[in-house]
C-alpha positions in Angstrom: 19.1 62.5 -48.4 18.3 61.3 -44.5 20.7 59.0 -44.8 23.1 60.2 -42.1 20.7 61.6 -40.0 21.3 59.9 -37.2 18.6 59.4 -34.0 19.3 58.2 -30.2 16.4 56.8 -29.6 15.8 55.8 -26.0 13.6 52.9 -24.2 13.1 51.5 -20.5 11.5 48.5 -20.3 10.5 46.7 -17.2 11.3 42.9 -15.7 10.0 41.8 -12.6 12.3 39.3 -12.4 15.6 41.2 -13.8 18.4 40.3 -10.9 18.6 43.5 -8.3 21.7 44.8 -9.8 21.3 44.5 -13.5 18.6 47.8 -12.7 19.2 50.6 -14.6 21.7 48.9 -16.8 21.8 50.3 -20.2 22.4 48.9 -23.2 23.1 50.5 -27.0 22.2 48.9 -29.7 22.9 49.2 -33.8 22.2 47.3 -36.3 22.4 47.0 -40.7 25.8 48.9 -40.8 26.4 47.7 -44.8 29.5 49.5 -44.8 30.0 48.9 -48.3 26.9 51.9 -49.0 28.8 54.5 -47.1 30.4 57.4 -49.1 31.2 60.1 -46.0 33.6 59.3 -43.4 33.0 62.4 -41.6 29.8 62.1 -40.7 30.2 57.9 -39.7 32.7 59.4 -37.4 29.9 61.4 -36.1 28.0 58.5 -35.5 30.5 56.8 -33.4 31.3 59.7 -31.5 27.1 59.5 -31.0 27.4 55.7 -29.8 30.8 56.4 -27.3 28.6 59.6 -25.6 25.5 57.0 -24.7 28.2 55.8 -21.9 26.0 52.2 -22.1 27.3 49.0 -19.9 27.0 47.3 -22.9 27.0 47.0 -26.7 25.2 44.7 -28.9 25.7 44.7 -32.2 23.0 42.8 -34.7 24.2 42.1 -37.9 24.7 43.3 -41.2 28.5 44.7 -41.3 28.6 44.7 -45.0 26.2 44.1 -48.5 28.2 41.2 -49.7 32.0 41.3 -49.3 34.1 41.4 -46.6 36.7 44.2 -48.1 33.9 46.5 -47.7 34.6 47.3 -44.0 37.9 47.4 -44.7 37.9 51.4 -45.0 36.4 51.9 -42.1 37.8 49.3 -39.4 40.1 52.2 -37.7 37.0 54.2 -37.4 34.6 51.5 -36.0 37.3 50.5 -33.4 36.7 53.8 -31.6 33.8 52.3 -30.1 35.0 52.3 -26.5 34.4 49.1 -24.9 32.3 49.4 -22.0 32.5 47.5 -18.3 30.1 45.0 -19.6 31.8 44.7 -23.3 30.6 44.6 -26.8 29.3 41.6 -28.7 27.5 41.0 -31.9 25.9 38.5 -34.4 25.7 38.3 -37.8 22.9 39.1 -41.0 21.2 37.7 -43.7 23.3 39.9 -45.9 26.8 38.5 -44.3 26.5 35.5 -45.9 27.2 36.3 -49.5 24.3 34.6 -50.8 23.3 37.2 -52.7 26.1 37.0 -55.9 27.1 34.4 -57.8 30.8 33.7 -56.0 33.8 32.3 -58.9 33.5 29.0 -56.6 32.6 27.9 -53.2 36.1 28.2 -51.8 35.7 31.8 -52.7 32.4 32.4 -50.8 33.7 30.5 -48.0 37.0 32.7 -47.5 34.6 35.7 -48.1 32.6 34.4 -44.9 35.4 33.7 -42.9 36.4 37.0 -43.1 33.7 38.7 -42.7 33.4 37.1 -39.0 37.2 38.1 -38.8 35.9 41.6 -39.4 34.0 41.8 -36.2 37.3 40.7 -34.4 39.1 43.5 -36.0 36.9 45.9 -34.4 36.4 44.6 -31.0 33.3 42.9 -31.2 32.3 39.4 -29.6 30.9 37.7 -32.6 28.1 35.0 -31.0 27.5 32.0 -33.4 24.8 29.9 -32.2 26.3 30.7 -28.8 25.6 32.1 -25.2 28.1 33.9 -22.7 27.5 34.9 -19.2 27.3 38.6 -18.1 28.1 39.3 -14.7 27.5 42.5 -12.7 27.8 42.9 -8.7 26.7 39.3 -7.6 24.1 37.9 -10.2 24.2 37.5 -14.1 22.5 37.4 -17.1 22.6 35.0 -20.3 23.6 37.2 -23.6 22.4 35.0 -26.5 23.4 35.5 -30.1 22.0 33.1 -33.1 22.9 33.3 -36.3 20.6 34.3 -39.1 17.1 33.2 -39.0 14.6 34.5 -41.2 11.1 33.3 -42.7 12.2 34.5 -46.0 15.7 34.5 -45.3 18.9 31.8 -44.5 18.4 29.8 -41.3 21.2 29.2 -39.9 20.2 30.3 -36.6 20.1 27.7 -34.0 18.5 28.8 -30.8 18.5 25.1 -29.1 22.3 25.1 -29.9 22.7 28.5 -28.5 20.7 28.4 -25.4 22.4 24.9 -24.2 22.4 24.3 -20.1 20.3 28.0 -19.4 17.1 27.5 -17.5 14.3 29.6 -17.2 15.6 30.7 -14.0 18.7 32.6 -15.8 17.0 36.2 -17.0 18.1 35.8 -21.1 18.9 38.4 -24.1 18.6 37.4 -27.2 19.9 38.8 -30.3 18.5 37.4 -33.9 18.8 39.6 -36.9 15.5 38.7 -38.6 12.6 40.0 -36.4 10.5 37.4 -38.0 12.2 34.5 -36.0 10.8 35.9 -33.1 6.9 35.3 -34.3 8.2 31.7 -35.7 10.1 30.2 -33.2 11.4 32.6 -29.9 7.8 33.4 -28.3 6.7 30.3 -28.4 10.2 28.4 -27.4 10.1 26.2 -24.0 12.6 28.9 -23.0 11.8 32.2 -22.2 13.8 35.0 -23.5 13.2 38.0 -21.9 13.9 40.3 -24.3 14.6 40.4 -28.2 16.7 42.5 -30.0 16.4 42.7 -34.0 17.3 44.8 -36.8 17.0 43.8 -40.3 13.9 45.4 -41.7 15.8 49.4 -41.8 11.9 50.3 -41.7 12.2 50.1 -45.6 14.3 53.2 -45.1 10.9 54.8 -45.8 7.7 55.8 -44.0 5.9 58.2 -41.3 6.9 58.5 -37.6 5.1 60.6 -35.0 5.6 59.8 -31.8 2.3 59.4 -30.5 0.6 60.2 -33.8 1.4 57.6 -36.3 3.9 55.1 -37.1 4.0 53.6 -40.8 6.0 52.4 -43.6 5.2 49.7 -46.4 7.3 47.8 -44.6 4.5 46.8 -41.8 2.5 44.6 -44.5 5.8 42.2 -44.6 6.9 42.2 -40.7 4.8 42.1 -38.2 7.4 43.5 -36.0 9.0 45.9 -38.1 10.2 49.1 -35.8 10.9 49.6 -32.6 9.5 47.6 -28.8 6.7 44.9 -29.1 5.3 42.8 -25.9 3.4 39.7 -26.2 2.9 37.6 -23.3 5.4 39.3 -21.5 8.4 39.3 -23.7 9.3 41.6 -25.8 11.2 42.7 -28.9 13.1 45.2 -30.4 13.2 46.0 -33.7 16.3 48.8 -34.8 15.4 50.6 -38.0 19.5 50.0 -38.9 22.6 52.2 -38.8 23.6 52.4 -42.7 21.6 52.0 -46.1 21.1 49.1 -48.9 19.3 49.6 -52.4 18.0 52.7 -51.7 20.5 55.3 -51.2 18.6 57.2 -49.0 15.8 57.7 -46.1 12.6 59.3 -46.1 11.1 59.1 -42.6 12.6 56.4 -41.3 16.0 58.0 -39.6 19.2 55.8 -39.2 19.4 54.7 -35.1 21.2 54.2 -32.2 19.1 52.4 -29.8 19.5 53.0 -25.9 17.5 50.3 -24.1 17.5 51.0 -19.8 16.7 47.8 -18.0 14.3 48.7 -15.2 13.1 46.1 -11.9 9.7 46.1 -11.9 6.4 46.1 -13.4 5.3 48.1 -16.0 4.4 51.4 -15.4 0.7 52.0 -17.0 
């Protein structure tokens, strides 16, 4: 039960020193698919259609596209390519749960192969998959830096390399970053020499349970693992945001906690009290 019932939730956030004509750029964001847990294609189709009418300039994508194996996705490739690709295009990085780490594999060439085609699978639906790796967006006469590690958690695999991935940008270029594991951003991003603007993270699905009131209360069990668990954080003027995940894993179900599309605006400006 829940588990389909999909929420746009929405979010400006303000940069004083986001280039002129990156304002009011929007961005939509999922995250956790773990195609292998879904049993309705109807209403997944739903959820795209739900992503396609956002109209964002951009799609980021961050992690988890299946539990363990890559034939997961397979059933559902044709239905995740109708995410249109917007003007500013459609990119993605991979989970802790992409990995395979969590079976015993027959042998190592078998895990490997699994891997390899699991990042194949992000090809196969149009996504840019960034390993450890930056790109350059580019809208009227400026750009920003799009940076995408690979999994870094405190309890999780670190492969993540954000020195690697952030190679030749300055603190001058204005800097995405997108990190699966929102606990990389208390245990290394803050606190890097570099300063990344804004975070985006998924990984925790908001335990898949808890109470929201917007306003009122926010809570799940969750909160007592990860500090950043749900939705925007700001510390010293960077922030983070933490998707509660597009599918399901373990529990077949949500209470609470709603599957989300995220639709970030970036605003130029200060922070409106």
């Amino acid at each position: 039960k829940g588990k389909y019932n999909f929420k746009v939730i929405r979010q400006t956030i303000f940069f004083p020193d986001l280039p002129d004509s990156f304002d009011g750029t929007t961005i939509t964001q999922i995250s956790d698919v773990h195609s292998g847990s879904f049993d309705n294609p109807e209403k997944i189709s739903y959820a795209i259609d739900l992503i396609n009418e956002q109209k964002s300039d951009i799609i980021l994508f961050t992690g988890d596209i299946v539990n363990t194996h890559a034939d997961e996705m397979h059933p559902w490739i044709d239905t995740f390519r109708k995410i249109e690709t917007p003007a500013l295009g459609k990119f993605s990085v991979l989970g802790n749960h992409d990995y395979g780490e969590y079976i015993e594999w027959p042998s190592q060439k078998a895990k490997d192969d699994n891997f390899k085609a699991i990042k194949d699978l992000h090809r196969q639906i149009d996504f840019k998959l960034l390993l450890n790796e930056h790109v350059k967006i580019r809208k009227g006469d400026a750009e920003i830096a799009l940076v995408g590690v690979e999994n870094w958690g405190v309890k999780f695999k670190q492969a993540g390399d954000l020195h690697k991935a952030s190679e030749g940008l300055t603190n001058n270029d204005f800097k995405i970053l997108m990190s699966h594991d929102p606990s990389h951003w208390d245990a290394e991003v803050k606190k890097y020499d570099k300063h990344f603007h804004l975070t985006l993270s998924g990984h925790t699905h908001g335990l898949q349970f808890g109470i929201e009131i917007p306003g009122v209360i926010k809570w799940s069990p969750i909160e007592y693992v990860y500090k950043q668990w749900a939705g925007l954080y700001e510390e010293m003027g960077k922030y983070i945001y933490v998707n509660r995940g597009f599918g399901f894993h373990a529990y077949p179900g949500r209470v609470g906690i709603w599957p989300e599309i995220t639709v970030i605006e970036l605003k130029k400006g200060e922070k409106v009290a």
